[in-house]
Tab-separated table of C-alpha atoms in Angstrom:
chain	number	residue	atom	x	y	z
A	1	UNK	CA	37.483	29.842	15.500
A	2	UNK	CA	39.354	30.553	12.073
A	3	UNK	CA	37.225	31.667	9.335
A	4	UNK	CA	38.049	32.845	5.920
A	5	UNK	CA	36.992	35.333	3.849
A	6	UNK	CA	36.836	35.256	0.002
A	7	UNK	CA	36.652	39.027	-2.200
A	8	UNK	CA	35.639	39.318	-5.246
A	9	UNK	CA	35.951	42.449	-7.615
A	10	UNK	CA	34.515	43.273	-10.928
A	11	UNK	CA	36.013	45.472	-13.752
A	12	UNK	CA	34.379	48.424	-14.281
A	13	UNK	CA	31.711	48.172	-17.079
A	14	UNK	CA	28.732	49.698	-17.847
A	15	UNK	CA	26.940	46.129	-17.069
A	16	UNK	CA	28.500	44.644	-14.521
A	17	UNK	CA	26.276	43.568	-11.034
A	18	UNK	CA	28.562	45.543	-8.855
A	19	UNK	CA	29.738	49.087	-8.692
A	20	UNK	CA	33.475	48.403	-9.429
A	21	UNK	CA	34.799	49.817	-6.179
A	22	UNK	CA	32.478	47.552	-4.308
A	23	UNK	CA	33.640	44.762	-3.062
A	24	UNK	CA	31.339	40.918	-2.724
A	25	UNK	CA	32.122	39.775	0.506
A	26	UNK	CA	31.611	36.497	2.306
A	27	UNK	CA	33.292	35.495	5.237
A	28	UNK	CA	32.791	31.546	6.000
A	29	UNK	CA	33.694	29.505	9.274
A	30	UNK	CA	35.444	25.895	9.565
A	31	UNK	CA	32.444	23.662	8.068
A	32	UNK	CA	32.573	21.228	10.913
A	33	UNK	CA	33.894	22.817	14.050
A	34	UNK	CA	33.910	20.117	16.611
A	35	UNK	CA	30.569	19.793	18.561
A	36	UNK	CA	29.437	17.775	21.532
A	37	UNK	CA	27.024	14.962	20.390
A	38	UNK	CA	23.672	15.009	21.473
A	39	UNK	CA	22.430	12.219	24.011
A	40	UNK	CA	19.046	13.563	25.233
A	41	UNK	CA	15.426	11.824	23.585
A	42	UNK	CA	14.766	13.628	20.051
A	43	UNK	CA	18.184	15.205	20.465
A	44	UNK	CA	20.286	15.301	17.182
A	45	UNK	CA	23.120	12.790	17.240
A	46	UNK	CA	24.923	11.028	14.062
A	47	UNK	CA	22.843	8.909	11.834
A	48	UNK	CA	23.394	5.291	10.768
A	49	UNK	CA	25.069	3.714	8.931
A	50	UNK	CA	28.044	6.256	8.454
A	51	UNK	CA	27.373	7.714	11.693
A	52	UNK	CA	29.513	10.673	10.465
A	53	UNK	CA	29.922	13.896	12.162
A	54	UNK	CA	26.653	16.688	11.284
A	55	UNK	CA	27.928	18.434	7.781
A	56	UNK	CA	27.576	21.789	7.217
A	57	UNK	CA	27.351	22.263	10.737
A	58	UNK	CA	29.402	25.574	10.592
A	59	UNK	CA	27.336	26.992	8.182
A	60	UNK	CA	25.392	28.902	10.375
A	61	UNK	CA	28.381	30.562	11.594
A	62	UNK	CA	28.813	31.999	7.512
A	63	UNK	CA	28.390	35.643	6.883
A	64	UNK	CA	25.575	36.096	4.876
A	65	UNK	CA	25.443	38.171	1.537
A	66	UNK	CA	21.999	40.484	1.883
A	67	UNK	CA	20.653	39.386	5.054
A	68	UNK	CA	21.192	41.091	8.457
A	69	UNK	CA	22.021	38.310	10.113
A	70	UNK	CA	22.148	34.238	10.333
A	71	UNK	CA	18.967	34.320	12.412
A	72	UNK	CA	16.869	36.931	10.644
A	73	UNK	CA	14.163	34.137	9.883
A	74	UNK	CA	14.945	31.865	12.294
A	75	UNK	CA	12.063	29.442	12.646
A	76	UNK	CA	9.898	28.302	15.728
A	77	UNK	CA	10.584	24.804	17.348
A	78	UNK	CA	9.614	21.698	15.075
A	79	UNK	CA	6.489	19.959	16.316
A	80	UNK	CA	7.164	18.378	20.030
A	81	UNK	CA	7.955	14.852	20.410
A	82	UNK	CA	4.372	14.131	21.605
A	83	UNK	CA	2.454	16.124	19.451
A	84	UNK	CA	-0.379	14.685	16.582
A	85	UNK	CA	2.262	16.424	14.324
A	86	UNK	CA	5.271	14.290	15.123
A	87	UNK	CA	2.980	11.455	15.307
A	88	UNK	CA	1.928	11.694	11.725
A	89	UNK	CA	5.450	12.991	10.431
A	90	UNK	CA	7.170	9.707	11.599
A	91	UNK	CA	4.308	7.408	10.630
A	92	UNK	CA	4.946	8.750	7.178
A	93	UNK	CA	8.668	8.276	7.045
A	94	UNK	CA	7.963	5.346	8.810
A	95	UNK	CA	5.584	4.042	5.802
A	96	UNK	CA	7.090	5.541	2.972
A	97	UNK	CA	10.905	5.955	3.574
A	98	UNK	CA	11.323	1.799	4.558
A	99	UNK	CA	13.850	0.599	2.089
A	100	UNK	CA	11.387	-2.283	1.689
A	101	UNK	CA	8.202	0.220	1.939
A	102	UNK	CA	5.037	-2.158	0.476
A	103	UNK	CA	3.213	1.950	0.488
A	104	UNK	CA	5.620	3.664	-1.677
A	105	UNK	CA	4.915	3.266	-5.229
A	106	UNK	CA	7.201	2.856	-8.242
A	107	UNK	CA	6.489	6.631	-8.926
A	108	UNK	CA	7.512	7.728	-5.943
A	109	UNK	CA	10.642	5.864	-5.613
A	110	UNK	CA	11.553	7.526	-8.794
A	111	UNK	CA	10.703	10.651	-7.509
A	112	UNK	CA	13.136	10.056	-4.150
A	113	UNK	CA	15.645	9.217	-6.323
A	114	UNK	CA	15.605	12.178	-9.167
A	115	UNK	CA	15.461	14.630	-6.085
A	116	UNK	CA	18.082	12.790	-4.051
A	117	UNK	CA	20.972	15.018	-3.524
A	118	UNK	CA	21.608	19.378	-1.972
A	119	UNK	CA	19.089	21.586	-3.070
A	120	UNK	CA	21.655	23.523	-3.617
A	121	UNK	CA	22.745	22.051	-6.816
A	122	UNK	CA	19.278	20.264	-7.404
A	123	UNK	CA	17.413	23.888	-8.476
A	124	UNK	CA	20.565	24.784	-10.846
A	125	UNK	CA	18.996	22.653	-13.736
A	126	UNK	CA	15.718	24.502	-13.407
A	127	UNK	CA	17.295	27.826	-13.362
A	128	UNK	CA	18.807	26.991	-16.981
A	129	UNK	CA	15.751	26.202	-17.798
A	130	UNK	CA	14.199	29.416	-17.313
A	131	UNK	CA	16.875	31.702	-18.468
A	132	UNK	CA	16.055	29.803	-21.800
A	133	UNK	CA	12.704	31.174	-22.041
A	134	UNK	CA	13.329	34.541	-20.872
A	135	UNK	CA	13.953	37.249	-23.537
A	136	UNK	CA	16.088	39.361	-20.836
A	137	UNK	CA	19.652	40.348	-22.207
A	138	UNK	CA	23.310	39.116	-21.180
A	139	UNK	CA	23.107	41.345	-18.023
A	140	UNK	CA	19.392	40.539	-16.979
A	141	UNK	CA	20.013	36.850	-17.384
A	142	UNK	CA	23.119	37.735	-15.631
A	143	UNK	CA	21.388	39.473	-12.634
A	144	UNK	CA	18.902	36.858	-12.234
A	145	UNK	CA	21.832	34.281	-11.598
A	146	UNK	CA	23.598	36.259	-9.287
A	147	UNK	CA	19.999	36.929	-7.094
A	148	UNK	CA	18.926	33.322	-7.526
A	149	UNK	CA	22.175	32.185	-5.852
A	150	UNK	CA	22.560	34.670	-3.745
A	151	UNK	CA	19.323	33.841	-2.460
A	152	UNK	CA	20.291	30.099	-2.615
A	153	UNK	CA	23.367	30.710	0.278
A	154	UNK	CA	21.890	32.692	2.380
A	155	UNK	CA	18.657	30.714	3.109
A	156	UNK	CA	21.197	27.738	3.297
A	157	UNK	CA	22.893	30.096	5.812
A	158	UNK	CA	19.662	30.692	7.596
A	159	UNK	CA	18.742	26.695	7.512
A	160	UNK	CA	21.298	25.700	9.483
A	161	UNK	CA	20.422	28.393	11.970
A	162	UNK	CA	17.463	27.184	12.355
A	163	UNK	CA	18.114	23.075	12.355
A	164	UNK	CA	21.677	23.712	14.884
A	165	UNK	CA	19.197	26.162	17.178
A	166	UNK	CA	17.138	22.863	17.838
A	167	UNK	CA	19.278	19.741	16.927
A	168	UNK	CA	16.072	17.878	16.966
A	169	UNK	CA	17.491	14.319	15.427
A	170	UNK	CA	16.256	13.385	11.960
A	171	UNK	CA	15.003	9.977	10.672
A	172	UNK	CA	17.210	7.636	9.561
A	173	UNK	CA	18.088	7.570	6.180
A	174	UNK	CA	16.565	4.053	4.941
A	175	UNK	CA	16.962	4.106	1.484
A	176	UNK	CA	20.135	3.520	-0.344
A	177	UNK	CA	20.361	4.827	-4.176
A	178	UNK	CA	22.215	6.679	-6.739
A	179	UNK	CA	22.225	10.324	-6.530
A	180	UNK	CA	20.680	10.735	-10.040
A	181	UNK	CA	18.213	9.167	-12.014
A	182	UNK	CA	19.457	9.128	-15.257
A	183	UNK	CA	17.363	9.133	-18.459
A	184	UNK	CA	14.492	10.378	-16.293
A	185	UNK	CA	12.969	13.708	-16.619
A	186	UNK	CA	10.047	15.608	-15.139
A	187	UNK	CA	8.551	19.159	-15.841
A	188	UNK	CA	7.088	21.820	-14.124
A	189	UNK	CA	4.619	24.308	-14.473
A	190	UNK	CA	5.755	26.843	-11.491
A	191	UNK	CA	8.468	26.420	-8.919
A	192	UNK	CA	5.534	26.026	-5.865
A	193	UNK	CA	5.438	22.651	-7.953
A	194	UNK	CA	9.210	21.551	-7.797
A	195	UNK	CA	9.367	22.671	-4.446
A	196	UNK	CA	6.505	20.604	-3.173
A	197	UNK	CA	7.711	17.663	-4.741
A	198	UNK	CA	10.699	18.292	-3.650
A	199	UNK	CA	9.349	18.095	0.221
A	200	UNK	CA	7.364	14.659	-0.870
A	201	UNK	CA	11.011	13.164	-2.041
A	202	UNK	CA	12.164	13.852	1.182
A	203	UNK	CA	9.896	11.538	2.927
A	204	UNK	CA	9.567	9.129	0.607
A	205	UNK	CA	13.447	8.550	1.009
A	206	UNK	CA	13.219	8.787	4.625
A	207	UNK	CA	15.824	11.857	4.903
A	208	UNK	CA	13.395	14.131	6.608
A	209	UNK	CA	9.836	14.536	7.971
A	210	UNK	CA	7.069	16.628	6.464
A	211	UNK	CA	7.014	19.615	8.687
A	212	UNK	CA	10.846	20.035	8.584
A	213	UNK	CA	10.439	20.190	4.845
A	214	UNK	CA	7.421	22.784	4.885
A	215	UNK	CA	9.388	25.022	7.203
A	216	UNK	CA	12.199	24.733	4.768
A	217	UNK	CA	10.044	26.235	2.236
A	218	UNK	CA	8.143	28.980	4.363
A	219	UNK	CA	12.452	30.146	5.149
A	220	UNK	CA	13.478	29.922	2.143
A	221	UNK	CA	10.737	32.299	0.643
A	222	UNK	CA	11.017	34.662	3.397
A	223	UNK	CA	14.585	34.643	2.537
A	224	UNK	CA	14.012	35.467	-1.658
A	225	UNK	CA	11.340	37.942	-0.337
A	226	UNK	CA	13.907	39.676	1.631
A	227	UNK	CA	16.999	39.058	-0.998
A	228	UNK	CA	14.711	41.162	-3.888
A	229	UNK	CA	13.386	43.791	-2.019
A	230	UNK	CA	17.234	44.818	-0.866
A	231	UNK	CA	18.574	43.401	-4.175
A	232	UNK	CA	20.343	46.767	-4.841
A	233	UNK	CA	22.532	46.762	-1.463
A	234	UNK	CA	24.283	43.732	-3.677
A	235	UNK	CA	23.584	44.826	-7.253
A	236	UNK	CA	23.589	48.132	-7.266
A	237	UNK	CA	21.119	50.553	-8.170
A	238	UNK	CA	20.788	50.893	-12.279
């Protein structure tokens, strides 16, 4: 497989997040090298209605910025298909993710909707939010970026480690809406509460069970955990 690798240098300044002679390197594969569908019960195979192939898929194959290795967190198995787990999981898509759900509230179709979209992009906003409160300088705001995102890729890295190790198939997506919500807002008092909302917006827009979601979160931390306690392999040490 082809992959390609993007460098980037910095000038050399007395605040800059890299030592000037160091270069940021990421080396990325094709993002949808061709795979064989899956055919098996609970198997991942391509959704309705696009049926479209799995995207992202060669993320996993990505060289990651501060971890060791795509599978340095990689979880345990999801819940098995005939577990009380899976059970509730799907009865709570089943109820709540229904385009024409009679349990999902008006709230909580508002909620699927403002969080409908890649976390990726989704936590940006938030991020702004909080480098407007902070009384950190040019380069500590600037540092915080670069570790937030940093962060950000690599635990999207390690996701799809962890969801192409399994290919356990997802629920289908039943709800069809705009990407955004305009006009609405929401605020936070501490990220644990955007993230968990996050997870119910998931369900309630039938995109993914509970327990896929909460593992989500339990990599992702173990990823930031990992990304600031070797932040100065990246940054530099100041």
């Amino acid at each position: 497989m082809r992959s390609r690798q993007a460098q980037l240098r910095v000038p050399h300044r007395s605040d800059t997040l890299l030592p000037h002679d160091q270069p940021l390197i990421l080396v990325t594969g094709d993002t949808n090298p061709r795979r064989t569908r899956g055919r098996k019960v609970g198997h991942r195979r391509r959704s309705p209605t696009a049926y479209a192939p799995a995207a992202q898929y060669g993320n996993r194959l990505a060289k990651p910025f501060v971890l060791t290795s795509q599978n340095q967190f990689r979880l345990g198995p999801p819940p098995a298909l005939d577990s009380r787990r899976y059970a509730a999981d799907l009865a709570e898509v089943r109820a709540y993710g229904a385009v024409d759900s009679t349990a999902r509230n008006a709230h909580q179709t508002e909620t699927a909707t403002f969080w409908l979209g890649s976390s990726l992009t989704l936590y940006t906003e938030p991020l702004r939010v909080a480098l407007s409160r902070t009384d950190q300088g040019i380069a500590g705001q600037a540092r915080l970026v670069a570790l937030f995102h940093v962060a950000l890729v690599d635990t999207q890295i390690a996701t799809s480690d962890s969801k192409y190790a399994y290919e356990r198939w997802r629920p289908v997506t039943a709800i069809r809406t705009s990407p955004t919500a305009p006009g609405v807002t929401r605020t936070y008092i501490t990220w644990k509460q955007l993230s968990d909302e996050n997870v119910d917006a998931r369900g309630f827009s039938g995109i993914h069970t509970r327990s896929a979601d909460e593992a989500g979160i339990t990599l992702g931390e173990n990823v930031a955990r990992y990304v600031l306690r070797n932040a100065g392999r990246l940054l530099g040490s100041r």
